[in-house]
PDB file of C-alpha atoms in Angstrom:
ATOM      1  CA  UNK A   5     -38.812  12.018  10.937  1.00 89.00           C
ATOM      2  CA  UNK A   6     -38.455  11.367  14.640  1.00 92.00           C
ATOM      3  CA  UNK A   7     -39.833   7.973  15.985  1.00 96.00           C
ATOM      4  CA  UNK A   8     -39.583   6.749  19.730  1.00 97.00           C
ATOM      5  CA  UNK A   9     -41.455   3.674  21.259  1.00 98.00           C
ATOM      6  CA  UNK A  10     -40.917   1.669  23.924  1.00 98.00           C
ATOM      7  CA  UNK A  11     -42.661  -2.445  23.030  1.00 97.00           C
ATOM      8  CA  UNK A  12     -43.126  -5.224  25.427  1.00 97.00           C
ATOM      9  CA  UNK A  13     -41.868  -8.096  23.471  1.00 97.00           C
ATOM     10  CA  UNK A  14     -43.128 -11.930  23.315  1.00 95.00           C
ATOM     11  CA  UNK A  15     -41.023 -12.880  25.752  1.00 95.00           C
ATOM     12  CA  UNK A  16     -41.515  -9.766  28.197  1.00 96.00           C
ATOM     13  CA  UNK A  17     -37.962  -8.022  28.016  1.00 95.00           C
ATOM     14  CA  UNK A  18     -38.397  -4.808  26.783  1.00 97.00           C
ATOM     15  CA  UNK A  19     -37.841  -3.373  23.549  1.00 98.00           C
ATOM     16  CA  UNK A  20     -36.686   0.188  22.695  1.00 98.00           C
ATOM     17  CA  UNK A  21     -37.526   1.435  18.733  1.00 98.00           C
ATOM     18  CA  UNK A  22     -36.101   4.119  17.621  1.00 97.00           C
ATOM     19  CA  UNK A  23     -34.520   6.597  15.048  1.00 95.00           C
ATOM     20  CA  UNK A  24     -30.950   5.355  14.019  1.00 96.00           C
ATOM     21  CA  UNK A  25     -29.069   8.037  14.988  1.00 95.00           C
ATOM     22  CA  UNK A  26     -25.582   9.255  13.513  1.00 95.00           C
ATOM     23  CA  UNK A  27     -23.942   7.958  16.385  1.00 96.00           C
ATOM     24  CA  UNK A  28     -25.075   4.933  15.917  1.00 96.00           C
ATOM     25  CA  UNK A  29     -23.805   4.199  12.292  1.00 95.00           C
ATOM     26  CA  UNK A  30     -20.778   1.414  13.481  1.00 94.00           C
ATOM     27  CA  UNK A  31     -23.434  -0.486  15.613  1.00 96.00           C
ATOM     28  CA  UNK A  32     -25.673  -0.287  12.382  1.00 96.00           C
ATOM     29  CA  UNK A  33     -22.706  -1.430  10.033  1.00 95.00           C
ATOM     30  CA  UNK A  34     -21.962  -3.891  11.936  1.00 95.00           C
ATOM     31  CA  UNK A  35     -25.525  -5.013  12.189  1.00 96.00           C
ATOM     32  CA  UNK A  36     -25.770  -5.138   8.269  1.00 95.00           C
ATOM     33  CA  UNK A  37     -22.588  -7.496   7.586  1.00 95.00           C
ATOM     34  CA  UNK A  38     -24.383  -9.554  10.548  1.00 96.00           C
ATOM     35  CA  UNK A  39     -27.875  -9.980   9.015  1.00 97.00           C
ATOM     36  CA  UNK A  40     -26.480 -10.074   5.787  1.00 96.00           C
ATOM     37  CA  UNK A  41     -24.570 -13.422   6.075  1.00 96.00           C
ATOM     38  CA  UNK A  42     -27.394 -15.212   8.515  1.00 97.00           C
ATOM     39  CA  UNK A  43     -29.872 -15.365   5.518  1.00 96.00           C
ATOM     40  CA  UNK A  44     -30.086 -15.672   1.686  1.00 96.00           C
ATOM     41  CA  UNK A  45     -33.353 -13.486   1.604  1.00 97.00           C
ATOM     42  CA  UNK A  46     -31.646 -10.468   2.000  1.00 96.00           C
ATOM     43  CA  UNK A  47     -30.915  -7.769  -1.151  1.00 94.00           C
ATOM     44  CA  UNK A  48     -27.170  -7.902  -0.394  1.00 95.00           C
ATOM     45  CA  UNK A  49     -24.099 -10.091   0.698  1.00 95.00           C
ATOM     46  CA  UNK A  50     -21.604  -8.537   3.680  1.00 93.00           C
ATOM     47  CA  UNK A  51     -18.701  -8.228   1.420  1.00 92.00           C
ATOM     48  CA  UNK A  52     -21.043  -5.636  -0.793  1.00 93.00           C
ATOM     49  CA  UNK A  53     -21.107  -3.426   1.549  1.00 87.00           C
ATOM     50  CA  UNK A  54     -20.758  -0.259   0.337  1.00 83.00           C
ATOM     51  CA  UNK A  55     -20.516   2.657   2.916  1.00 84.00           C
ATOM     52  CA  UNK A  56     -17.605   3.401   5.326  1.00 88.00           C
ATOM     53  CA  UNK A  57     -18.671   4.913   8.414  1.00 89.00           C
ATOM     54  CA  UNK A  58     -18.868   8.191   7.963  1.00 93.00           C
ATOM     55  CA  UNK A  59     -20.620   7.938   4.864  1.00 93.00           C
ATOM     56  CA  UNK A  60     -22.798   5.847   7.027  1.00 94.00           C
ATOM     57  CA  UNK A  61     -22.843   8.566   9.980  1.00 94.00           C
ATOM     58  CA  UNK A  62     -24.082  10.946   7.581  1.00 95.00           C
ATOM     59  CA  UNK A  63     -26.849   8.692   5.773  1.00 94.00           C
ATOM     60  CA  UNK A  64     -28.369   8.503   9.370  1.00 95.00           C
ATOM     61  CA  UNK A  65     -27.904  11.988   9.826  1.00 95.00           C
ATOM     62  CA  UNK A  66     -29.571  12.764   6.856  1.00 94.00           C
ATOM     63  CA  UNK A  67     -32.647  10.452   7.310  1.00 94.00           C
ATOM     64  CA  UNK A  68     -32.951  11.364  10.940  1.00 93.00           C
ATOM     65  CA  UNK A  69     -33.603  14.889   9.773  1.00 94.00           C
ATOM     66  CA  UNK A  70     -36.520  13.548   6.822  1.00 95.00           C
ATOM     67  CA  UNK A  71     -40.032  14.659   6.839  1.00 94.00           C
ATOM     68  CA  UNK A  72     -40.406  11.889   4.915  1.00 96.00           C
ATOM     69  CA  UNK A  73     -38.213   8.834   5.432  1.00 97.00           C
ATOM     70  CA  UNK A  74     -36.404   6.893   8.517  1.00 97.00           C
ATOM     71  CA  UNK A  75     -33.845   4.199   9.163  1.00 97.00           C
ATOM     72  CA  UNK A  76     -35.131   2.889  12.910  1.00 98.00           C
ATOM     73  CA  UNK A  77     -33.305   0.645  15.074  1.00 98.00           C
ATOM     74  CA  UNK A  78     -34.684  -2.035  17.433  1.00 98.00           C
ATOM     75  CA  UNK A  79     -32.702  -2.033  20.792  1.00 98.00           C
ATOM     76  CA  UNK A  80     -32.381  -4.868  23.726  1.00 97.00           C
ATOM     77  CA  UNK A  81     -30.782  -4.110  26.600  1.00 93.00           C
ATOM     78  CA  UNK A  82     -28.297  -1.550  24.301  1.00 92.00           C
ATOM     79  CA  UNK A  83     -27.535  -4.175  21.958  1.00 96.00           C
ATOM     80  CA  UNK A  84     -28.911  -3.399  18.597  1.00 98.00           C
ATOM     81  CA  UNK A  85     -31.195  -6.376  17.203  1.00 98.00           C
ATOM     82  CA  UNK A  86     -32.549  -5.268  14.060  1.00 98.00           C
ATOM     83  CA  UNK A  87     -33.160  -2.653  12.216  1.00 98.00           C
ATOM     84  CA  UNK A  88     -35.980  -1.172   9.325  1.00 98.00           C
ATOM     85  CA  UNK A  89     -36.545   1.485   6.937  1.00 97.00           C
ATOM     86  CA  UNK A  90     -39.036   3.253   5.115  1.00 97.00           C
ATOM     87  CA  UNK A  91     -38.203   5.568   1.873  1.00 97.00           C
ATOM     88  CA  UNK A  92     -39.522   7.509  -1.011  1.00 97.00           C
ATOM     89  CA  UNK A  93     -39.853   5.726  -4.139  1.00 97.00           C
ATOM     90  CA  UNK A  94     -39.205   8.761  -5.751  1.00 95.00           C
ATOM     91  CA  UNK A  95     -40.117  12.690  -5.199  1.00 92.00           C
ATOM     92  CA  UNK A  96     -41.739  13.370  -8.586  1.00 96.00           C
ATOM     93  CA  UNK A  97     -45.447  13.880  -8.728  1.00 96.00           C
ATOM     94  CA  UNK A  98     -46.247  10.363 -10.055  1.00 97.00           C
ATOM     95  CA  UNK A  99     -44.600   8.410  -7.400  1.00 97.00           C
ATOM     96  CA  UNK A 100     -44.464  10.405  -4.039  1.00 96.00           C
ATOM     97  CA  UNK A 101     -47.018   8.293  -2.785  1.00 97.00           C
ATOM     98  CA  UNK A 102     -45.246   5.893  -2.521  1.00 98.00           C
ATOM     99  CA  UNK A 103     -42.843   4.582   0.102  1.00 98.00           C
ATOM    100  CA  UNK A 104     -40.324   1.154  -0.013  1.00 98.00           C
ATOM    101  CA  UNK A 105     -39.831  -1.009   3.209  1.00 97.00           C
ATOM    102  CA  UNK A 106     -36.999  -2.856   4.491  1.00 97.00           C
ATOM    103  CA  UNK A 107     -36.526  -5.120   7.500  1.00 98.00           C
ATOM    104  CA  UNK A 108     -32.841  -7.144   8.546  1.00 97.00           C
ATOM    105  CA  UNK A 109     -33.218  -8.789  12.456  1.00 98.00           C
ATOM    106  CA  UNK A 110     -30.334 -10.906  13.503  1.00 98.00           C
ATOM    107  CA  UNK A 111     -30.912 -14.351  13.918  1.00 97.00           C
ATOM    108  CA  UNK A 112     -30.317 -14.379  17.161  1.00 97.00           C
ATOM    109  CA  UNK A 113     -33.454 -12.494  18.300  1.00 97.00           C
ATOM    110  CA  UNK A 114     -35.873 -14.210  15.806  1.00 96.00           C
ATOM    111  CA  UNK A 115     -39.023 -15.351  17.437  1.00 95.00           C
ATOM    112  CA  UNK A 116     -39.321 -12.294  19.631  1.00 97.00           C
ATOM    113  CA  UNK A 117     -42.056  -9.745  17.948  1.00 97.00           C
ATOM    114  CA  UNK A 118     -39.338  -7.310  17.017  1.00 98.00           C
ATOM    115  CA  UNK A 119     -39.728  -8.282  13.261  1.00 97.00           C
ATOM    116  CA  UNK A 120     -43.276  -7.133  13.877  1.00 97.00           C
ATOM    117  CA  UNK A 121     -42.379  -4.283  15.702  1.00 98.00           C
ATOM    118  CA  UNK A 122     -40.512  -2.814  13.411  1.00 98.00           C
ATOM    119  CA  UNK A 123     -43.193  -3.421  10.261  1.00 98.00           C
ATOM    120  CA  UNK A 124     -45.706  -2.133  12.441  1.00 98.00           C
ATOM    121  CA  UNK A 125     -43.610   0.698  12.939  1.00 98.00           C
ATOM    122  CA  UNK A 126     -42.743   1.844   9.450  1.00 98.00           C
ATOM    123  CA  UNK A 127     -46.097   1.787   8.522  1.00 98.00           C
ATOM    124  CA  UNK A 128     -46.840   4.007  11.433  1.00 97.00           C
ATOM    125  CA  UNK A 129     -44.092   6.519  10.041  1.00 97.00           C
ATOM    126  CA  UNK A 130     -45.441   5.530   6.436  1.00 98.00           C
ATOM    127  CA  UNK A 131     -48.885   6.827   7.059  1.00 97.00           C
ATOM    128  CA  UNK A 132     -47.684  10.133   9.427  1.00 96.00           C
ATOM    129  CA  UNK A 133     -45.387  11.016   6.430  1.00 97.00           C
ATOM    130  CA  UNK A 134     -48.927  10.757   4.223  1.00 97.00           C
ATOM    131  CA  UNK A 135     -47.613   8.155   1.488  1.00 98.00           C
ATOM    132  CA  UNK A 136     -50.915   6.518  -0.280  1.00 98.00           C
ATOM    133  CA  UNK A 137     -48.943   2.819  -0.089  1.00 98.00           C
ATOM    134  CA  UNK A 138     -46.335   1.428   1.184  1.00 98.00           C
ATOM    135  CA  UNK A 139     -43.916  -1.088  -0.794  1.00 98.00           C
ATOM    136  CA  UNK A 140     -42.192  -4.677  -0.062  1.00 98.00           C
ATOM    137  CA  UNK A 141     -40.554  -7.132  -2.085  1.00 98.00           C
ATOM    138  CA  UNK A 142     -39.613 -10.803  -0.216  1.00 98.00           C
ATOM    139  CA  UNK A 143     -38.105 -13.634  -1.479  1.00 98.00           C
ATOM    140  CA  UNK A 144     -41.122 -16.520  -1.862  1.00 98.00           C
ATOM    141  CA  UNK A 145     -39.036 -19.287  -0.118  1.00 97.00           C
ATOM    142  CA  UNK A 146     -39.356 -16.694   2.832  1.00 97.00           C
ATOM    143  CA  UNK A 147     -42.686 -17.721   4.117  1.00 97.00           C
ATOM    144  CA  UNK A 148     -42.420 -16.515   7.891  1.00 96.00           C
ATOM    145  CA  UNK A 149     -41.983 -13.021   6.349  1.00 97.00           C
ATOM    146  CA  UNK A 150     -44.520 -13.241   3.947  1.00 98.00           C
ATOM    147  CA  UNK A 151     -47.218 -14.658   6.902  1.00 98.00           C
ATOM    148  CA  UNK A 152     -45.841 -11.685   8.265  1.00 97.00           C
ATOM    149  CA  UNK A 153     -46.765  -9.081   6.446  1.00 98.00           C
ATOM    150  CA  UNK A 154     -49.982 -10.662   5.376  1.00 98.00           C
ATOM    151  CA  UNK A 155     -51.276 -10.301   8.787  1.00 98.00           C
ATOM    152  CA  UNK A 156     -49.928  -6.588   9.026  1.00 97.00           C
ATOM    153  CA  UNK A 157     -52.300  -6.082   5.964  1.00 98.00           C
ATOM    154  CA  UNK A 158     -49.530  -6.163   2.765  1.00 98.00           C
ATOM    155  CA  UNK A 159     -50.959  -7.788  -0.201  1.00 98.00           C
ATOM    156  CA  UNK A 160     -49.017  -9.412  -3.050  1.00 98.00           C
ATOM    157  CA  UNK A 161     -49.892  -7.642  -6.291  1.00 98.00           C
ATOM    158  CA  UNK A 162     -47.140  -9.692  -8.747  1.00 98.00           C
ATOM    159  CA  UNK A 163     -44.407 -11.791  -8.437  1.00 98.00           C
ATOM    160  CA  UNK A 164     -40.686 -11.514 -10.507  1.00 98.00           C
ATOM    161  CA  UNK A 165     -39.281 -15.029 -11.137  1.00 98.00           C
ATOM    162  CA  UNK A 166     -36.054 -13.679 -11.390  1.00 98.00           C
ATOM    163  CA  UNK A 167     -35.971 -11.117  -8.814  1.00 98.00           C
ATOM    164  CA  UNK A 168     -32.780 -11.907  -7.305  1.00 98.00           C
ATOM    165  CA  UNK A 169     -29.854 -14.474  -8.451  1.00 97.00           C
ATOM    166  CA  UNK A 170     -28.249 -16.011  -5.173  1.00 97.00           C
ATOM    167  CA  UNK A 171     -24.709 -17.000  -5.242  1.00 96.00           C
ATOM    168  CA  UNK A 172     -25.830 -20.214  -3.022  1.00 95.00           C
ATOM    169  CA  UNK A 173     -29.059 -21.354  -4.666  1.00 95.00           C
ATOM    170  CA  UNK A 174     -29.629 -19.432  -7.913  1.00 97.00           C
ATOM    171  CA  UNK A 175     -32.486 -17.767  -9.046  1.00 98.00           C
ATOM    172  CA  UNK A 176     -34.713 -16.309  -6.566  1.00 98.00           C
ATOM    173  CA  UNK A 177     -38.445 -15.701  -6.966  1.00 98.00           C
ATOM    174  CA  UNK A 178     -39.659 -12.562  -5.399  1.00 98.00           C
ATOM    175  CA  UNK A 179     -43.215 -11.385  -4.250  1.00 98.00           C
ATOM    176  CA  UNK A 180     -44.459  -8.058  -4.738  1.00 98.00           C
ATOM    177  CA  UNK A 181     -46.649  -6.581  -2.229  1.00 98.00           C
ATOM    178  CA  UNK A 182     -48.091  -3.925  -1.010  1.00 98.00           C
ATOM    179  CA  UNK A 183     -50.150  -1.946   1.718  1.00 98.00           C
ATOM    180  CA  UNK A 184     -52.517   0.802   1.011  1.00 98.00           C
ATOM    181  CA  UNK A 185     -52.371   3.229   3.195  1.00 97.00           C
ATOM    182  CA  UNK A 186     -55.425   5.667   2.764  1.00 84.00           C
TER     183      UNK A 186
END
């Protein structure tokens, strides 16, 4: 899936989105273990990392060349300031309509629309790759993202009280939600 889009952002400087591409993958990776230790909301720590980077290289690679799926990247001025992905559930008949979402945006560009951006984005791709719904889950403590994707259109549909269990605060309630594409 191919995605290219150039966004004026809140504070005017301009914002290229686009497909993370294989040569990309060190820029991403480094990204990750960024994002990943600025916030407790996120599904992972840094030091869980789990992809060198060519195994990273090729992961790009091989969602660069989906019909169906895509890992974008949000660039400022070449540096890379978030990134966002959209996937298949699964590819059996009962669940290729649906697609997961994923956001990271280091801390440093906050505030900025690209969080936005990049939502708005993978729903875009979502709907062009013809998925029914598209998939979320947030931490609740993370209000800014759930106000977020509220106002993209997501609606919560359940809640898991134990979603996650953070090595900082414990247990971690997370919302379900969900955008209907059709």
């Amino acid at each position: 899936m191919k995605y290219k889009k150039v966004i004026t952002l809140k504070d005017g400087s301009q914002c290229l989105l686009q497909n993370a591409a294989p040569k990309d993958a060190q820029k991403v990776m480094d990204s990750y273990l960024i994002t990943h230790s600025e916030t407790d909301y996120l599904t992972s720590y840094p030091d869980e990392r789990s992809l060198d980077a060519e195994a990273e290289r090729i992961a790009l690679q091989e969602r660069e060349a989906s019909e169906n799926e895509i890992e974008l990247c949000a660039w400022i001025h070449r540096e890379l300031a978030g990134t966002a992905g959209m996937y298949a559930v699964g590819n059996r008949s009962k669940l290729r309509h649906r697609a997961s979402f994923g956001i990271s945006v280091e801390k440093r560009f906050w505030g900025r629309g690209i969080g936005r951006a990049l939502t708005q984005a993978c729903v875009e791709c979502a709907r062009s790759a013809g998925y029914a719904q598209l998939e979320l889950e947030v931490v609740a403590d993370n209000t800014a993202a759930i106000a977020l994707y509220k106002s993209v259109g997501f609606q919560e549909y359940g809640r898991n009280p134990k979603g996650f269990c953070s090595r900082l605060t414990g247990w971690q309630e997370l919302v379900l939600m969900r955008l209907e594409l059709e």
